[in-house]
Coordinates of C-alpha atoms in Angstrom, one line a residue:
X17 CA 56.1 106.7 101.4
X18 CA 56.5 104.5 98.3
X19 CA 59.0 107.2 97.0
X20 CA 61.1 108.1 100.2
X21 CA 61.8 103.7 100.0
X22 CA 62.6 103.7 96.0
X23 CA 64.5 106.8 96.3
X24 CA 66.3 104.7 99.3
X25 CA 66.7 101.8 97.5
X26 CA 68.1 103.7 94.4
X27 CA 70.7 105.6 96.6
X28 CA 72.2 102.3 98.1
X29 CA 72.1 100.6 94.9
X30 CA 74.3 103.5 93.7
X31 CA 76.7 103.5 97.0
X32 CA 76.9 99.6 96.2
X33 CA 78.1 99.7 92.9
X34 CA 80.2 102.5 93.4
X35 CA 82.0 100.3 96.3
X36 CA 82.1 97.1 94.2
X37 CA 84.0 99.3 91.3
X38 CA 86.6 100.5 93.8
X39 CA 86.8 97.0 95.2
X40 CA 87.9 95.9 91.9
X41 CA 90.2 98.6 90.6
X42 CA 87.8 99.9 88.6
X43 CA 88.0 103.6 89.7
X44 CA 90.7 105.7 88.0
X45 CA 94.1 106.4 90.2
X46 CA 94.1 110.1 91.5
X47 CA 97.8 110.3 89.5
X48 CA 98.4 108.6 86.6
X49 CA 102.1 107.8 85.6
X50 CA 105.2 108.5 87.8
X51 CA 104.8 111.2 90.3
X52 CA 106.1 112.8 93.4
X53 CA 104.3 115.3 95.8
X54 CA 107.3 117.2 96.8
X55 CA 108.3 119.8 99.8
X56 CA 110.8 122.1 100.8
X57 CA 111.0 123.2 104.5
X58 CA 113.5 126.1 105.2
X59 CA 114.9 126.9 108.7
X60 CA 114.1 124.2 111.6
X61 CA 111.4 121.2 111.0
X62 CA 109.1 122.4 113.0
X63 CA 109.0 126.0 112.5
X64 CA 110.4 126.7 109.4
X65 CA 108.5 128.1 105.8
X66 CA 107.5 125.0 104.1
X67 CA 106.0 125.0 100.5
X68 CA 105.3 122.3 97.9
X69 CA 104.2 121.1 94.3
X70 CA 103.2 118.2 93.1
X71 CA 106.1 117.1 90.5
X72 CA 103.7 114.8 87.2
X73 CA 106.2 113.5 84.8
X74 CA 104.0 112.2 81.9
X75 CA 104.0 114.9 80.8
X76 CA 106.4 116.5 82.7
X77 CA 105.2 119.4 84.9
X78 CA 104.9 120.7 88.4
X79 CA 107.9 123.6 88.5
X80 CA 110.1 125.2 86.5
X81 CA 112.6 122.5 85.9
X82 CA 109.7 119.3 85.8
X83 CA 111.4 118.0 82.6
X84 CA 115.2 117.9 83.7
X85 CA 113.8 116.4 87.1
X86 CA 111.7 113.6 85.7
X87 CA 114.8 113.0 83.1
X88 CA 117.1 112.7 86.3
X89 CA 115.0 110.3 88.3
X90 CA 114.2 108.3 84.8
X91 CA 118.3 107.6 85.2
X92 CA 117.8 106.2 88.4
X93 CA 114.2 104.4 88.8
X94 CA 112.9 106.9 90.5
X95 CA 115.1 106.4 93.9
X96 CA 116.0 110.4 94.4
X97 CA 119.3 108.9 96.9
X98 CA 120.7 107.1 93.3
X99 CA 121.3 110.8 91.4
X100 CA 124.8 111.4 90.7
X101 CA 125.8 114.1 93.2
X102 CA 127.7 116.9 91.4
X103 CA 131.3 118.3 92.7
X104 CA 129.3 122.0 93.1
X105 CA 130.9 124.3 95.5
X106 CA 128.8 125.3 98.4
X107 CA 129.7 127.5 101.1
X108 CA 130.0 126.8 104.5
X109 CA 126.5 129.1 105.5
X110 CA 124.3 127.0 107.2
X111 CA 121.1 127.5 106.6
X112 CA 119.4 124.3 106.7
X113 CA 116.4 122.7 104.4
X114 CA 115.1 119.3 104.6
X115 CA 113.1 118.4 101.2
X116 CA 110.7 115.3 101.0
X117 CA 108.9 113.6 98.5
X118 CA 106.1 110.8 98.1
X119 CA 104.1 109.4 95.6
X120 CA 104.6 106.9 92.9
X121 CA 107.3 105.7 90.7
X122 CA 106.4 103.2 87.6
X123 CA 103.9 101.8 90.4
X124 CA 106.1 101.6 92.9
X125 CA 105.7 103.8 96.3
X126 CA 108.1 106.5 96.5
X127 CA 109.0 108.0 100.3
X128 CA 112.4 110.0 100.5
X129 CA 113.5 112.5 103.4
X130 CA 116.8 114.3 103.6
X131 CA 118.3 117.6 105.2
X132 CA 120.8 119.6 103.9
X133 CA 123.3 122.5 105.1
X134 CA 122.2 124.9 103.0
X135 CA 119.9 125.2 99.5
X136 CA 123.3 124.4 97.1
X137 CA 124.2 121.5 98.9
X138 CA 120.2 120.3 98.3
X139 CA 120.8 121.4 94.9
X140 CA 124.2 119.3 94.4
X141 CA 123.1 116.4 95.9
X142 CA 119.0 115.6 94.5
X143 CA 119.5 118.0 91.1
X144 CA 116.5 119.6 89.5
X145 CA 114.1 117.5 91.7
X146 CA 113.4 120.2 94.8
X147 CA 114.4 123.5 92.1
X148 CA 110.7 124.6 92.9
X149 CA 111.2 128.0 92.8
X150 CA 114.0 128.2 89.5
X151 CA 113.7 128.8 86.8

Protein backbone atom coordinates (compact mmCIF):
# COMPACT_ATOMS: atom_id res chain seq x y z
CA UNK A 1 0.00 0.00 0.00
CA UNK A 2 2.74 2.30 0.96
CA UNK A 3 3.77 2.31 -2.82
CA UNK A 4 0.32 2.52 -4.63
CA UNK A 5 0.05 6.16 -2.14
CA UNK A 6 3.82 7.47 -3.05
CA UNK A 7 3.41 6.49 -6.50
CA UNK A 8 -0.09 8.60 -6.11
CA UNK A 9 1.38 11.32 -4.50
CA UNK A 10 4.30 11.48 -7.10
CA UNK A 11 1.82 11.46 -10.07
CA UNK A 12 -0.23 14.51 -8.67
CA UNK A 13 2.87 16.30 -7.78
CA UNK A 14 3.77 15.94 -11.46
CA UNK A 15 0.08 16.88 -12.88
CA UNK A 16 0.56 20.02 -10.40
CA UNK A 17 3.54 21.33 -11.64
CA UNK A 18 2.92 20.61 -14.99
CA UNK A 19 -0.48 22.86 -14.45
CA UNK A 20 1.35 25.59 -12.52
CA UNK A 21 4.01 25.83 -15.67
CA UNK A 22 1.11 26.33 -18.15
CA UNK A 23 -0.57 28.71 -15.73
CA UNK A 24 2.44 30.87 -16.06
CA UNK A 25 3.48 30.72 -19.71
CA UNK A 26 5.99 28.49 -19.10
CA UNK A 27 5.07 25.80 -21.63
CA UNK A 28 6.39 26.46 -25.21
CA UNK A 29 3.62 27.78 -27.88
CA UNK A 30 2.68 24.92 -30.34
CA UNK A 31 3.92 27.68 -33.32
CA UNK A 32 6.48 29.79 -32.80
CA UNK A 33 6.67 32.99 -34.99
CA UNK A 34 4.01 34.24 -37.47
CA UNK A 35 1.79 31.49 -38.88
CA UNK A 36 -1.33 30.68 -40.66
CA UNK A 37 -3.15 27.28 -40.82
CA UNK A 38 -4.63 27.71 -44.25
CA UNK A 39 -7.51 25.99 -46.45
CA UNK A 40 -8.87 25.87 -49.79
CA UNK A 41 -12.43 24.51 -50.38
CA UNK A 42 -13.36 23.98 -54.11
CA UNK A 43 -17.05 23.73 -55.29
CA UNK A 44 -19.91 24.64 -52.63
CA UNK A 45 -18.98 25.09 -48.70
CA UNK A 46 -20.44 22.26 -47.67
CA UNK A 47 -19.71 19.73 -50.17
CA UNK A 48 -16.82 20.76 -51.93
CA UNK A 49 -12.91 19.13 -51.86
CA UNK A 50 -11.24 20.96 -49.10
CA UNK A 51 -7.37 20.64 -48.40
CA UNK A 52 -4.98 22.57 -46.24
CA UNK A 53 -1.28 23.32 -44.99
CA UNK A 54 -0.07 24.95 -42.38
CA UNK A 55 1.78 28.16 -43.82
CA UNK A 56 5.32 28.75 -40.89
CA UNK A 57 7.07 31.84 -41.94
CA UNK A 58 10.29 31.87 -39.73
CA UNK A 59 11.57 30.13 -41.76
CA UNK A 60 9.37 30.22 -44.40
CA UNK A 61 7.64 26.97 -45.38
CA UNK A 62 4.31 25.16 -45.65
CA UNK A 63 3.89 25.13 -49.88
CA UNK A 64 5.53 25.77 -52.77
CA UNK A 65 5.43 29.53 -52.67
CA UNK A 66 5.90 29.86 -48.42
CA UNK A 67 8.59 32.57 -48.97
CA UNK A 68 6.78 34.93 -51.52
CA UNK A 69 3.58 34.42 -49.21
CA UNK A 70 5.13 35.31 -45.93
CA UNK A 71 7.04 38.30 -47.95
CA UNK A 72 3.46 39.49 -49.08
CA UNK A 73 1.76 39.44 -45.69
CA UNK A 74 5.20 41.01 -44.04
CA UNK A 75 3.98 44.21 -46.48
CA UNK A 76 0.85 44.28 -44.86
CA UNK A 77 1.04 43.00 -40.99
CA UNK A 78 -0.19 40.03 -41.68
CA UNK A 79 -4.01 41.27 -42.60
CA UNK A 80 -4.41 38.95 -45.94
CA UNK A 81 -7.61 41.74 -46.99
CA UNK A 82 -4.41 44.68 -47.11
CA UNK A 83 -2.49 42.76 -50.31
CA UNK A 84 -2.42 44.83 -53.21
CA UNK A 85 -4.79 43.12 -55.59
CA UNK A 86 -3.20 42.75 -59.08
CA UNK A 87 -5.12 43.85 -62.55
CA UNK A 88 -4.88 39.79 -63.57
CA UNK A 89 -7.35 38.81 -66.12
CA UNK A 90 -9.75 36.09 -65.07
CA UNK A 91 -12.42 34.70 -67.04
CA UNK A 92 -15.84 34.78 -66.41
CA UNK A 93 -15.98 30.56 -65.37
CA UNK A 94 -17.36 30.23 -62.26
CA UNK A 95 -16.08 27.89 -60.32
CA UNK A 96 -16.09 28.99 -56.91
CA UNK A 97 -13.42 28.50 -53.87
CA UNK A 98 -13.60 30.04 -50.56
CA UNK A 99 -9.95 29.93 -48.83
CA UNK A 100 -9.53 30.57 -44.97
CA UNK A 101 -6.82 31.12 -42.73
CA UNK A 102 -6.06 31.31 -38.86
CA UNK A 103 -3.35 31.44 -36.66
CA UNK A 104 -1.01 34.03 -35.48
CA UNK A 105 0.57 37.09 -36.77
CA UNK A 106 3.58 38.86 -34.66
CA UNK A 107 1.28 37.65 -31.70
CA UNK A 108 -1.66 38.78 -32.88
CA UNK A 109 -4.77 36.32 -33.83
CA UNK A 110 -5.24 35.98 -37.42
CA UNK A 111 -9.00 34.84 -38.73
CA UNK A 112 -9.71 35.63 -42.55
CA UNK A 113 -12.53 34.08 -44.82
CA UNK A 114 -13.25 34.97 -48.47
CA UNK A 115 -14.90 33.29 -51.62
CA UNK A 116 -13.93 33.82 -54.93
CA UNK A 117 -15.47 33.25 -58.60
CA UNK A 118 -13.00 31.10 -59.71
CA UNK A 119 -9.12 29.97 -58.56
CA UNK A 120 -7.46 33.32 -60.64
CA UNK A 121 -9.59 35.67 -59.05
CA UNK A 122 -8.36 33.92 -55.46
CA UNK A 123 -4.98 34.15 -57.00
CA UNK A 124 -5.34 38.02 -57.97
CA UNK A 125 -6.77 39.14 -55.10
CA UNK A 126 -4.73 37.20 -51.73
CA UNK A 127 -1.26 36.49 -54.03
CA UNK A 128 0.96 33.59 -53.13
CA UNK A 129 -0.90 33.05 -49.74
CA UNK A 130 -3.59 30.11 -50.88
CA UNK A 131 -0.95 28.85 -54.15
CA UNK A 132 -0.93 25.41 -52.16
CA UNK A 133 -0.65 23.39 -54.89
CA UNK A 134 2.07 25.76 -57.32
CA UNK A 135 4.74 25.56 -57.81
Amino acid sequence: MTYTTTTARAVRGGLLAAAALLTLGAAPAPHAGDWLHLTLTQGDDRSGDTRGTLLLCDPPQGHARAAEACGQLAAVDGDIDRIPARDDYCTMVYAPVTAHARGRWHGRPVEYRGTFANPCELSARTGAVFALGEG
